Coordinates of C-alpha atoms and ligand atoms in Angstrom, one line a residue:
X1 CA -4.0 28.8 -6.1
X2 CA -6.3 30.0 -3.0
X3 CA -5.7 27.5 -0.1
X4 CA -9.9 28.2 0.6
X5 CA -12.1 25.3 0.6
X6 CA -14.4 26.0 -2.3
X7 CA -17.8 27.2 -1.6
X8 CA -21.2 26.5 -2.4
X9 CA -23.2 29.3 -4.0
X10 CA -24.5 30.4 -0.2
X11 CA -21.1 30.5 1.0
X12 CA -21.0 27.5 2.9
X13 CA -17.8 25.4 1.9
X14 CA -19.2 22.3 0.6
X15 CA -18.0 18.8 2.2
X16 CA -17.1 15.6 1.1
X17 CA -15.8 12.2 2.8
X18 CA -12.4 12.8 2.4
X19 CA -12.6 16.6 3.8
X20 CA -14.3 14.6 6.6
X21 CA -11.6 12.4 7.2
X22 CA -9.1 14.7 7.1
X23 CA -10.7 17.1 9.4
X24 CA -11.4 14.2 11.8
X25 CA -7.6 13.1 11.7
X26 CA -6.4 16.7 12.3
X27 CA -8.5 17.2 15.2
X28 CA -7.5 13.9 16.5
X29 CA -3.8 14.9 15.7
X30 CA -3.3 11.6 14.2
X31 CA -0.4 13.1 12.0
X32 CA 1.2 15.6 13.8
X33 CA -1.1 18.2 11.8
X34 CA 0.3 17.1 8.8
X35 CA -1.5 16.5 5.5
X36 CA 0.5 14.9 2.8
X37 CA -1.2 13.5 -0.3
X38 CA 0.2 12.5 -3.5
X39 CA -0.9 12.1 -7.2
X40 CA 0.9 8.8 -8.5
X41 CA 0.6 8.5 -12.3
X42 CA 2.3 5.5 -14.1
X43 CA 4.2 7.6 -17.3
X44 CA 2.4 5.4 -19.9
X45 CA 0.0 7.5 -21.4
X46 CA -1.4 11.0 -21.5
X47 CA -3.5 12.3 -18.5
X48 CA -7.6 12.5 -18.9
X49 CA -10.0 14.2 -17.1
X50 CA -10.7 11.4 -14.7
X51 CA -7.0 12.3 -13.8
X52 CA -7.7 15.5 -12.8
X53 CA -10.5 14.6 -10.6
X54 CA -7.6 12.9 -8.9
X55 CA -5.4 15.8 -9.3
X56 CA -7.7 18.1 -7.9
X57 CA -8.6 16.0 -5.0
X58 CA -5.3 15.5 -4.1
X59 CA -3.7 18.8 -4.5
X60 CA -7.0 20.3 -3.4
X61 CA -7.1 18.5 -0.2
X62 CA -3.3 19.3 0.5
X63 CA -3.8 23.1 -0.4
X64 CA -7.2 23.4 1.9
X65 CA -5.1 21.9 5.0
X66 CA -2.0 24.0 4.5
X67 CA -0.4 20.3 3.7
X68 CA 1.5 19.2 0.5
X69 CA 0.8 17.0 -2.4
X70 CA 3.7 14.9 -3.9
X71 CA 3.8 14.3 -7.6
X72 CA 5.3 10.7 -8.0
X73 CA 5.9 8.6 -11.0
X74 CA 4.7 5.3 -10.8
X75 CA 7.5 3.7 -12.9
X76 CA 7.7 0.0 -11.9
X77 CA 6.8 -1.0 -15.5
X78 CA 9.6 -0.5 -17.9
X79 CA 8.0 -1.9 -20.8
X80 CA 5.5 0.5 -21.1
X81 CA 7.0 4.1 -19.9
X82 CA 8.5 7.0 -21.5
X83 CA 9.9 10.3 -20.8
X84 CA 7.7 11.8 -23.2
X85 CA 4.4 10.9 -20.8
X86 CA 6.5 12.2 -17.9
X87 CA 6.8 15.6 -19.5
X88 CA 3.3 15.9 -20.7
X89 CA 2.4 14.5 -17.1
X90 CA 4.1 17.5 -15.4
X91 CA 2.7 20.2 -17.7
X92 CA -0.6 18.8 -17.5
X93 CA -0.4 19.3 -13.5
X94 CA 0.8 22.8 -14.0
X95 CA -1.6 23.6 -16.7
X96 CA -4.4 22.7 -13.8
X97 CA -2.9 25.2 -11.8
X98 CA -1.1 22.9 -9.3
X99 CA 2.4 23.1 -8.0
X100 CA 4.3 19.9 -6.3
X101 CA 7.2 22.7 -5.3
X102 CA 10.1 20.2 -4.4
X103 CA 7.9 17.3 -4.1
X104 CA 8.6 15.5 -7.3
X105 CA 9.6 11.5 -6.8
X106 CA 9.9 8.1 -8.8
X107 CA 8.9 4.8 -7.6
X108 CA 12.4 4.0 -9.0
X109 CA 13.8 6.4 -6.5
X110 CA 13.2 4.0 -4.2
X111 CA 14.4 0.7 -6.1
X112 CA 17.4 0.0 -3.8
X113 CA 15.2 0.4 -0.7
X114 CA 12.3 -1.9 -2.3
X115 CA 15.2 -4.3 -2.7
X116 CA 16.7 -4.4 0.6
X117 CA 12.9 -4.3 1.9
X118 CA 12.2 -7.6 0.1
X119 CA 15.3 -9.3 1.5
X120 CA 14.0 -8.4 5.1
X121 CA 10.8 -10.3 3.9
X122 CA 12.7 -13.3 3.0
X123 CA 14.5 -13.2 6.2
X124 CA 11.7 -13.1 8.2
X125 CA 10.3 -16.1 6.5
X126 CA 7.8 -13.8 4.9
X127 CA 8.9 -14.3 1.3
X128 CA 10.0 -17.1 -0.9
X129 CA 11.3 -17.4 -4.4
X130 CA 8.7 -19.4 -6.8
X131 CA 9.9 -21.0 -9.9
X132 CA 6.2 -22.4 -10.7
X133 CA 5.0 -21.1 -14.3
X134 CA 2.3 -18.6 -14.0
X135 CA 0.2 -21.5 -15.5
X136 CA 1.0 -23.7 -12.2
X137 CA 0.9 -20.4 -10.1
X138 CA -3.3 -19.9 -11.4
X139 CA -3.9 -23.5 -10.8
X140 CA -2.7 -23.3 -7.4
X141 CA -4.3 -20.0 -6.5
X142 CA -7.3 -21.4 -5.7
X143 CA -10.8 -19.3 -6.3
X144 CA -13.0 -17.3 -4.5
X145 CA -14.9 -20.5 -2.7
X146 CA -11.5 -22.9 -2.5
X147 CA -8.6 -21.6 -0.5
X148 CA -5.3 -21.9 -2.6
X149 CA -2.6 -24.9 -2.4
X150 CA 1.1 -24.2 -1.6
X151 CA 3.4 -24.0 -4.3
X152 CA 6.5 -26.7 -4.0
X153 CA 8.5 -24.1 -3.5
X154 CA 6.6 -22.2 -0.9
X155 CA 8.8 -24.0 1.9
X156 CA 12.0 -22.9 0.3
X157 CA 15.1 -22.3 3.1
X158 CA 15.9 -18.7 3.7
X159 CA 19.3 -18.8 2.4
X160 CA 18.2 -20.4 -0.9
X161 CA 15.5 -17.5 -1.2
X162 CA 18.3 -15.2 -0.3
X163 CA 20.5 -16.6 -3.1
X164 CA 18.0 -17.0 -6.0
X165 CA 16.9 -13.9 -5.1
X166 CA 20.3 -12.0 -5.7
X167 CA 20.9 -14.1 -8.5
X168 CA 17.6 -12.8 -10.1
X169 CA 18.8 -9.4 -9.6
X170 CA 22.1 -10.4 -10.8
X171 CA 20.6 -11.2 -14.3
X172 CA 21.4 -15.0 -14.1
X173 CA 17.9 -15.8 -15.1
X174 CA 15.3 -15.2 -18.5
X175 CA 12.3 -13.1 -17.8
X176 CA 9.6 -15.5 -16.1
X177 CA 11.9 -18.1 -14.7
X178 CA 11.2 -17.2 -11.3
X179 CA 9.0 -14.6 -9.0
X180 CA 9.4 -13.4 -5.6
X181 CA 6.4 -13.8 -3.5
X182 CA 5.1 -12.8 0.1
X183 CA 3.9 -15.5 2.5
X184 CA 0.6 -14.3 3.8
X185 CA -2.1 -16.6 3.5
X186 CA -3.4 -19.2 0.8
X187 CA -6.8 -19.6 2.3
X188 CA -7.4 -15.9 2.7
X189 CA -10.9 -15.0 1.1
X190 CA -8.9 -11.8 -0.4
X191 CA -7.3 -13.2 -3.1
X192 CA -4.8 -10.5 -2.8
X193 CA -3.3 -11.9 0.0
X194 CA -2.8 -15.3 -1.4
X195 CA 0.9 -14.9 -1.6
X196 CA 1.0 -12.0 -3.9
X197 CA 3.9 -11.6 -6.2
X198 CA 6.4 -8.7 -5.4
X199 CA 9.3 -8.9 -7.7
X200 CA 9.6 -10.5 -11.7
X201 CA 12.3 -10.6 -13.7
X202 CA 12.5 -8.2 -16.8
X203 CA 15.3 -7.8 -18.8
X204 CA 14.3 -4.8 -20.1
X205 CA 15.9 -0.8 -20.0
X206 CA 14.1 1.5 -17.5
X207 CA 13.8 5.2 -18.6
X208 CA 15.2 6.1 -15.4
X209 CA 17.4 3.5 -14.1
X210 CA 18.6 1.8 -17.7
X211 CA 19.9 -1.5 -17.1
X212 CA 21.1 -1.4 -13.4
X213 CA 18.0 -3.6 -12.9
X214 CA 16.4 -6.3 -14.2
X215 CA 14.2 -7.2 -11.4
X216 CA 11.1 -4.9 -10.9
X217 CA 9.0 -4.4 -8.0
X218 CA 5.0 -4.9 -8.3
X219 CA 2.6 -2.1 -8.1
X220 CA 1.0 -3.2 -5.0
X221 CA 4.2 -3.7 -2.9
X222 CA 5.5 -0.5 -4.6
X223 CA 3.2 2.0 -4.3
X224 CA 2.3 1.3 0.1
X225 CA 6.3 1.3 0.8
X226 CA 6.6 4.8 -1.4
X227 CA 3.6 6.2 0.3
X228 CA 5.4 5.3 4.0
X229 CA 9.0 6.6 2.7
X230 CA 7.5 9.9 1.6
X231 CA 5.8 10.0 4.7
X232 CA 2.2 10.2 3.0
X233 CA -0.7 10.9 5.5
X234 CA -3.7 10.1 3.2
X235 CA -3.2 8.0 0.2
X236 CA -6.4 8.7 -1.9
X237 CA -7.2 6.0 -4.8
X238 CA -10.0 4.4 -6.9
X239 CA -12.3 2.2 -5.9
X240 CA -10.8 -0.9 -7.7
X241 CA -8.0 -0.9 -5.0
X242 CA -10.3 -1.4 -1.9
X243 CA -9.4 -5.0 -1.9
X244 CA -5.7 -4.2 -2.2
X245 CA -5.9 -2.2 1.2
X246 CA -5.4 -5.3 3.5
X247 CA -2.1 -6.0 1.4
X248 CA -1.1 -2.3 1.4
X249 CA -1.7 -2.5 5.5
X250 CA 0.0 -5.8 5.9
X251 CA 3.0 -4.8 3.8
X252 CA 4.0 -1.3 5.6
X253 CA 2.9 -2.9 8.9
X254 CA 5.2 -5.0 8.9
X255 CA 8.2 -3.3 7.7
X256 CA 7.1 -0.6 10.4
X257 CA 7.9 -3.7 13.2
X258 CA 10.9 -4.5 11.6
X259 CA 11.9 -0.8 12.3
X260 CA 12.6 -0.1 8.5
X261 CA 9.3 2.6 8.2
X262 CA 8.4 5.2 10.6
X263 CA 5.1 5.5 12.1
X264 CA 2.3 7.0 12.1
X265 CA 1.7 4.9 8.9
X266 CA -0.4 6.4 5.8
X267 CA -3.6 5.2 5.3
X268 CA -5.4 4.0 1.8
X269 CA -8.7 5.7 1.0
X270 CA -11.1 4.8 -1.8
X271 CA -12.9 7.1 -3.9
X272 CA -14.9 6.3 -7.2
X273 CA -13.4 6.9 -10.2
X274 CA -14.8 9.2 -12.8
X275 CA -16.9 7.7 -15.7
X276 CA -18.0 10.2 -18.2
X277 CA -21.0 9.7 -20.7
X278 CA -20.1 10.0 -24.7
X279 CA -16.7 9.2 -24.4
X280 CA -14.1 6.4 -23.2
X281 CA -11.3 6.7 -20.8
X282 CA -9.6 3.5 -20.5
X283 CA -5.8 3.7 -21.5
X284 CA -6.2 1.0 -23.8
X285 CA -9.1 2.7 -25.7
X286 CA -7.2 5.8 -26.1
X287 CA -4.3 4.7 -27.4
X288 CA -6.5 2.7 -29.9
X289 CA -8.1 5.8 -30.9
X290 CA -4.7 7.4 -31.7
X291 CA -2.7 4.5 -33.3
X292 CA -6.2 3.6 -35.4
X293 CA -6.0 7.2 -36.8
X294 CA -9.6 7.8 -35.4
X295 CA -8.7 11.1 -33.9
X296 CA -6.0 13.3 -34.7
X297 CA -3.5 12.1 -32.0
X298 CA -3.7 12.4 -28.5
X299 CA -4.4 16.7 -28.4
X300 CA -7.4 16.2 -30.9
X301 CA -10.0 18.2 -29.4
X302 CA -12.6 15.5 -28.9
X303 CA -10.3 13.3 -26.9
X304 CA -11.3 13.5 -22.9
X305 CA -7.3 13.7 -22.5
X306 CA -6.0 17.1 -21.0
X307 CA -4.4 17.8 -23.6
X308 CA -7.1 17.4 -26.1
X309 CA -9.6 19.6 -23.8
X310 CA -7.2 22.4 -23.2
X311 CA -6.9 22.2 -27.3
X312 CA -10.7 22.3 -27.3
X313 CA -10.9 25.4 -25.2
X314 CA -11.4 23.8 -21.9
X315 CA -9.8 26.4 -18.9
X316 CA -8.3 24.8 -15.8
X317 CA -11.0 26.7 -13.8
X318 CA -13.8 24.8 -16.1
X319 CA -12.1 21.5 -15.2
X320 CA -11.4 22.7 -11.7
X321 CA -15.1 23.7 -11.2
X322 CA -16.3 20.4 -12.9
X323 CA -14.1 18.2 -10.3
X324 CA -16.0 20.2 -7.3
X325 CA -19.1 19.8 -8.7
X326 CA -19.1 16.1 -9.2
X327 CA -17.7 15.6 -5.8
X328 CA -16.3 12.6 -4.4
X329 CA -18.2 9.2 -3.6
X330 CA -17.7 6.0 -2.7
X331 CA -20.3 4.3 -5.2
X332 CA -19.7 3.7 -8.5
X333 CA -21.5 6.6 -10.9
X334 CA -21.7 8.2 -14.4
X335 CA -21.5 11.6 -14.7
X336 CA -23.1 13.3 -17.7
X337 CA -20.6 14.9 -20.3
X338 CA -23.4 17.9 -20.2
X339 CA -21.9 18.8 -16.5
X340 CA -18.4 18.8 -18.0
X341 CA -19.6 21.3 -20.7
X342 CA -22.0 23.4 -18.3
X343 CA -18.9 24.1 -16.1
X344 CA -17.1 25.6 -19.2
X345 CA -19.8 27.7 -20.5
X346 CA -20.2 29.2 -16.9
X347 CA -16.5 29.6 -16.8
X348 CA -16.5 31.6 -20.2
X349 CA -19.5 33.6 -20.3
X350 CA -17.8 35.0 -17.6
X351 CA -14.6 36.1 -19.3
X352 CA -14.7 35.2 -23.3
X353 CA -15.0 38.7 -25.3
X354 CA -18.0 38.1 -27.7
X355 CA -17.3 38.4 -31.5
X356 CA -19.0 37.7 -34.5
X357 CA -18.5 34.8 -37.0
X358 CA -20.8 33.6 -39.5
X359 CA -20.1 29.7 -40.0
X360 CA -22.8 29.0 -43.0
X361 CA -22.7 32.0 -44.8
X362 CA -25.7 33.5 -47.1
X363 CA -25.6 37.1 -48.8
X364 CA -28.0 39.4 -47.6
X365 CA -28.3 42.6 -49.6
X366 CA -30.0 45.7 -48.4
X367 CA -31.5 47.5 -51.7
X368 CA -32.2 50.8 -50.3
X369 CA -28.8 51.2 -48.7
X370 CA -26.5 53.7 -50.9
X371 CA -24.1 51.7 -52.6
X372 CA -20.4 52.3 -51.3
X373 CA -21.6 53.8 -48.3
X374 CA -20.2 52.5 -44.8
X375 CA -21.1 53.1 -41.2
X376 CA -19.8 51.9 -38.0
X377 CA -21.8 50.1 -35.5
X378 CA -20.9 49.5 -32.1
X379 CA -20.6 45.7 -30.3
X380 CA -20.3 45.6 -26.6
X381 CA -17.2 43.2 -25.9
X382 CA -19.3 41.8 -23.2
X383 CA -22.6 42.6 -22.4
X384 CA -22.5 42.2 -18.6
X385 CA -19.3 44.2 -18.4
X386 CA -19.4 47.7 -20.1
X387 CA -15.5 48.1 -18.8
X388 CA -14.6 45.5 -21.4
X389 CA -15.2 48.0 -24.1
X390 CA -16.9 47.8 -27.4
X391 CA -15.7 47.0 -30.9
X392 CA -16.8 48.3 -34.3
X393 CA -18.5 46.7 -36.9
X394 CA -19.0 48.1 -40.2
X395 CA -22.2 47.9 -41.8
X396 CA -22.7 48.2 -45.9
X397 CA -25.1 47.3 -48.5
X398 CA -23.9 43.3 -48.8
X399 CA -23.6 41.0 -45.7
X400 CA -23.1 37.6 -44.7
X401 CA -25.9 36.1 -42.5
X402 CA -26.4 32.8 -41.6
X403 CA -27.9 30.4 -43.9
X404 CA -30.4 29.4 -41.6
X405 CA -31.4 32.5 -40.5
X406 CA -33.7 33.0 -43.8
X407 CA -36.3 30.7 -44.1
X408 CA -38.6 30.6 -47.5
X409 CA -41.6 28.8 -45.8
X410 CA -40.7 29.3 -41.5
X411 CA -42.2 26.9 -39.0
X412 CA -44.5 28.5 -36.5
X413 CA -42.5 30.4 -34.0
X414 CA -39.6 31.3 -36.1
X415 CA -38.8 35.0 -35.9
X416 CA -35.7 35.3 -38.2
X417 CA -35.9 36.2 -41.9
X418 CA -38.6 35.0 -44.1
X419 CA -40.4 36.8 -47.1
X420 CA -42.2 39.7 -45.4
X421 CA -40.8 39.3 -41.7
X422 CA -38.2 41.6 -40.3
X423 CA -35.5 41.2 -37.9
X424 CA -33.2 43.1 -36.2
X425 CA -29.8 43.3 -37.5
X426 CA -28.0 43.0 -34.1
X427 CA -26.2 46.4 -33.4
X428 CA -27.6 47.7 -36.7
X429 CA -31.3 48.5 -38.0
X430 CA -34.3 46.7 -38.4
X431 CA -34.6 45.3 -42.2
X432 CA -37.9 43.5 -43.7
X433 CA -37.1 41.0 -46.3
X434 CA -38.6 41.7 -49.6
X435 CA -37.7 38.3 -51.6
X436 CA -34.4 36.3 -53.2
X437 CA -32.5 35.7 -55.9
X438 CA -31.7 32.0 -57.1
X439 CA -29.0 30.7 -59.1
X440 CA -29.1 28.7 -62.2
X441 CA -29.9 25.3 -59.9
X442 CA -32.8 27.1 -58.0
X443 CA -30.2 27.5 -54.7
X444 CA -30.8 31.0 -52.9
X445 CA -28.1 32.8 -53.7
X446 CA -29.0 36.3 -51.8
X447 CA -31.7 37.5 -49.9
X448 CA -32.9 40.9 -50.4
X449 CA -34.3 43.3 -47.7
X450 CA -34.8 47.0 -47.5
X451 CA -33.8 48.8 -43.9
X452 CA -35.1 51.6 -41.9
X453 CA -32.9 54.0 -41.3
X454 CA -34.8 55.2 -38.3
X455 CA -34.0 52.5 -36.1
X456 CA -30.6 52.4 -35.5
X457 CA -29.1 50.8 -32.4
X458 CA -28.1 53.1 -29.4
X459 CA -29.9 56.0 -31.1
X460 CA -32.2 57.7 -28.5
X461 CA -35.7 56.9 -29.8
X462 CA -34.8 54.2 -32.3
X463 CA -35.2 51.5 -30.4
X464 CA -39.1 51.7 -29.6
X465 CA -40.0 49.5 -32.2
X466 CA -39.5 45.7 -31.0
X467 CA -39.2 43.0 -33.5
X468 CA -38.5 39.4 -32.1
X469 CA -35.5 38.4 -34.3
X470 CA -32.1 39.7 -33.8
X471 CA -29.5 37.9 -36.3
X472 CA -26.0 38.7 -36.6
X473 CA -23.8 39.7 -39.7
X474 CA -20.6 40.7 -41.3
X475 CA -19.8 43.4 -44.1
X476 CA -19.0 41.5 -47.0
X477 CA -16.1 43.9 -47.7
X478 CA -14.7 43.5 -44.2
X479 CA -15.0 39.9 -43.0
X480 CA -12.3 37.8 -43.1
X481 CA -12.2 34.3 -43.6
X482 CA -11.3 31.5 -40.8
X483 CA -11.2 27.9 -40.6
X484 CA -13.5 27.0 -37.8
X485 CA -13.4 23.4 -36.8
X486 CA -17.2 22.5 -35.2
X487 CA -16.2 19.8 -32.6
X488 CA -18.6 17.8 -31.0
X489 CA -18.9 14.7 -28.7
X490 CA -16.3 11.9 -29.6
X491 CA -19.4 9.2 -29.4
X492 CA -23.0 9.7 -30.2
X493 CA -24.2 7.2 -27.4
X494 CA -23.8 7.7 -23.8
X495 CA -21.9 4.6 -23.4
X496 CA -19.4 3.8 -26.3
X497 CA -19.8 -0.3 -26.9
X498 CA -22.5 -0.7 -24.1
X499 CA -26.5 -0.3 -24.2
X500 CA -28.2 1.8 -22.2
X501 CA -29.2 -1.0 -19.9
X502 CA -26.0 -2.1 -19.4
X503 CA -25.0 1.5 -18.3
X504 CA -27.7 1.2 -15.6
X505 CA -26.2 -1.6 -14.0
X506 CA -22.6 -1.8 -14.2
X507 CA -20.8 1.1 -13.9
X508 CA -17.2 0.6 -12.9
X509 CA -17.8 -3.1 -11.4
X510 CA -14.8 -4.0 -13.3
X511 CA -12.1 -4.7 -10.9
X512 CA -8.4 -4.5 -11.2
X513 CA -6.5 -8.1 -11.7
X514 CA -4.5 -9.1 -8.6
X515 CA -0.8 -8.6 -9.7
X516 CA -0.2 -12.1 -8.5
X517 CA -1.6 -13.1 -11.8
X518 CA 1.9 -12.0 -13.1
X519 CA 1.0 -11.0 -16.2
X520 CA 1.5 -7.7 -17.8
X521 CA -0.6 -5.1 -15.4
X522 CA -4.1 -6.0 -16.5
X523 CA -5.3 -1.9 -17.3
X524 CA -8.7 -1.2 -15.9
X525 CA -11.3 -1.8 -18.6
X526 CA -15.3 -2.0 -18.5
X527 CA -16.8 -4.7 -20.0
X528 CA -18.4 -3.9 -23.4
X529 CA -21.3 -5.7 -25.3
X530 CA -20.3 -4.5 -29.1
X531 CA -17.2 -2.6 -30.7
X532 CA -17.3 0.9 -29.0
X533 CA -15.4 2.3 -32.2
X534 CA -18.8 1.8 -34.2
X535 CA -20.3 4.3 -31.8
X536 CA -17.9 7.2 -32.7
X537 CA -19.9 10.2 -33.7
X538 CA -19.4 10.6 -37.5
X539 CA -20.5 14.6 -36.8
X540 CA -17.6 15.2 -34.0
X541 CA -15.5 17.2 -36.4
X542 CA -16.8 19.1 -39.0
X543 CA -14.4 21.7 -40.9
X544 CA -16.2 24.8 -42.3
X545 CA -14.6 28.3 -43.9
X546 CA -16.4 30.6 -41.9
X547 CA -16.5 34.7 -42.1
X548 CA -15.2 36.3 -38.7
X549 CA -15.1 40.2 -37.9
X550 CA -11.8 41.4 -38.6
X551 CA -11.2 41.9 -34.8
X552 CA -11.0 38.3 -34.8
X553 CA -7.9 37.4 -36.5
X554 CA -5.8 39.7 -34.4
X555 CA -6.9 36.8 -31.7
X556 CA -3.4 34.9 -30.2
X557 CA -3.6 31.2 -30.2
X558 CA -5.3 30.1 -27.2
X559 CA -7.5 33.4 -27.5
X560 CA -10.8 32.3 -26.4
X561 CA -14.4 34.0 -27.6
X562 CA -17.9 33.7 -27.6
X563 CA -18.7 33.7 -31.2
X564 CA -22.4 35.6 -30.7
X565 CA -25.3 32.9 -31.0
X566 CA -23.2 29.8 -31.9
X567 CA -20.9 29.1 -28.8
X568 CA -17.2 29.4 -27.4
X569 CA -14.4 29.2 -29.8
X570 CA -10.7 29.0 -29.0
X571 CA -7.8 30.0 -31.4
X572 CA -6.2 26.8 -32.1
X573 CA -3.3 26.3 -30.2
X574 CA -0.9 24.6 -33.4
X575 CA -2.7 25.6 -36.7
X576 CA -3.8 29.2 -36.0
X577 CA -2.3 32.5 -37.3
X578 CA -3.1 35.8 -38.0
X579 CA -3.1 35.2 -41.9
X580 CA -4.8 31.9 -41.5
X581 CA -7.2 32.3 -38.3
X582 CA -8.1 28.7 -37.1
X583 CA -10.6 28.5 -34.5
X584 CA -12.1 25.3 -32.6
X585 CA -15.4 25.2 -31.1
X586 CA -15.1 24.4 -27.6
X587 CA -19.0 24.2 -26.8
X588 CA -22.5 25.5 -28.2
X589 CA -24.4 27.9 -26.4
X590 CA -27.7 26.7 -24.7
X591 CA -30.1 29.3 -26.1
X592 CA -33.3 29.2 -27.8
X593 CA -31.7 29.5 -30.8
X594 CA -29.4 26.5 -30.6
X595 CA -32.8 24.5 -29.7
X596 CA -34.7 25.9 -32.8
X597 CA -32.1 24.7 -34.9
X598 CA -30.8 21.4 -33.7
X599 CA -28.8 20.6 -36.8
X600 CA -26.7 23.4 -35.7
X601 CA -25.4 21.9 -32.5
Ligands
LIG1 P1 -3.3 2.1 -15.6 O1 -4.2 1.0 -15.7 O2 -2.4 2.2 -16.4 O3 -2.6 1.9 -13.7 P2 -5.1 4.6 -14.6 O4 -5.9 5.2 -15.3 O5 -5.1 4.2 -13.3 O6 -4.1 3.4 -15.8 P3 -2.8 5.8 -13.7 O7 -1.4 6.8 -14.3 O8 -2.4 4.7 -12.5 O9 -3.7 5.6 -14.6 O10 -3.5 6.8 -12.6 C1 -3.0 8.0 -11.7 C2 -4.0 8.1 -10.7 O11 -5.1 8.6 -11.1 C3 -4.2 6.9 -9.7 O12 -4.3 7.2 -8.3 C4 -5.9 6.4 -10.4 O13 -6.4 6.0 -9.6 C5 -6.3 8.0 -11.2 N1 -7.3 7.9 -11.9 C6 -7.1 7.1 -12.9 N2 -7.9 7.1 -13.6 C7 -8.9 7.8 -13.0 C8 -10.5 8.1 -13.1 N3 -11.4 7.9 -13.9 N4 -11.1 9.1 -12.2 C9 -10.5 9.2 -11.3 N5 -9.1 9.0 -10.8 C10 -8.5 8.3 -11.8
LIG2 MG1 -3.2 3.0 -12.0

């Protein structure tokens, strides 16, 4: 990976507020020249394109500034977490092109210290064991306008708190019997400071620490301390944590004052999370799509997961380009999925070799082409890159063409085949349509034409005659069959579950509930108006048996091509093999042909 800051088209580095903050911190020598960031996923699901934005930011900013980025698994909730997820997260980060080097950490690495620090808070009179029920605690918490009231346990003596906390850890109490809370400010207008819970009892086996612990620290407490222990300088997170920053600062400041953490302390900076149209990003919904069989697993090519995007044909380069192009902002925003698709087009236009595939075949017979004759035509592998070489296509009397390259009654501006019309067979000859053949049901079974032997592509003097239409074809005797999966957007509306009006006004207004609520961590989720599942795109996946040129069958898994006039395709990572080629459509082309035929898109 290059450590140079990305450049705009005119060569100037693009800036964003995080780059500016880091530059200023370096200038002011706030962290002794160090830049240490971290990407802190919870190993409870597969990463998606939103996480990719965060990965590109954290790893990218560190690399640009000669710093390091840590990969830290935030594994504080043993109920939902699993090693399977950890492995997939590591693979996804590596696939994106980033490397954490020796800096792989787990929040659970710090369980001993977090426990000791909690005892420090108790001893300092800044934490207490609360034995209220969650319901009682909720009632005492107050509201945005009314201060909270002290729980009857708030004034427990230090010794009693230490004893109870030890017994919580030793497993004497059932789940939910007590929690440990910080003693901060029940009247604070910031609910996160109204004595947030920092430890709860969970008699659950943890995927790393096994049964060693039955008390687990909560996110807000764990995260800032983990950052400080790892000497993170810039702790970059999404906006819903903005209201948690005072708590973040309070906790580590207290510990630094107690001599338990080293200064300078990390600072939290928030940016707007990525919201992408025509898809969903909440973990709950992604799990539901998989569990409910609405998609074919986490790596279904329609999914916004990184495993899904990869299987769809996305390249790491395209995703990094996307992350850079959308920038970072402090304001909630929706990004059109078209921006992502364009990044892939740009990347693959440069490096994907061209091939011919006929997705919806119709036979074309060249009546004046001698029966049994064959000839070689030459097609460049890349139109702008002669060095990429060329491949051979065999032309013969019977060809496959696309069904929609023929129209009996062509609309105005249709330049492909129709009775009496001329087109060029790409890399071959100009042909003139002479008629059709119909089957017993009256359907067109074949189109007939004649060719002009004087118009062969690549022959000096032959190209002088111009025709507007230019269609692709494959020889019936030489084409191979392939399964082609035509993927499209997962949902058919920009914002699944919500109207366009809601999209305008409420992008990302949901906030993360304060952990003091003591329920399971409720994931970030947008409010919806109707069931988002009703907005699934019924045409999101169509499978056809297509004809492909022989060279395509030699593709290895994950090889990508442009199928001329159709789009970019990838040999499926799981199902493709030389005998049974399987290709996924990553994205269509944006060309006039695609526009003229919306049904193809
Ligand atoms: P959870 O609700 O389970 O915490 P999460 O989507 O926040 O879900 P994490 O594993 O905690 O998942 O996320 C890891 C990092 O990725 C966090 O720093 C988070 O801020 C960031 N992240 C998650 N979703 C997005 C998004 N849509 N855009 C940008 N960053 C995101
Ligand atoms: Mg999270």
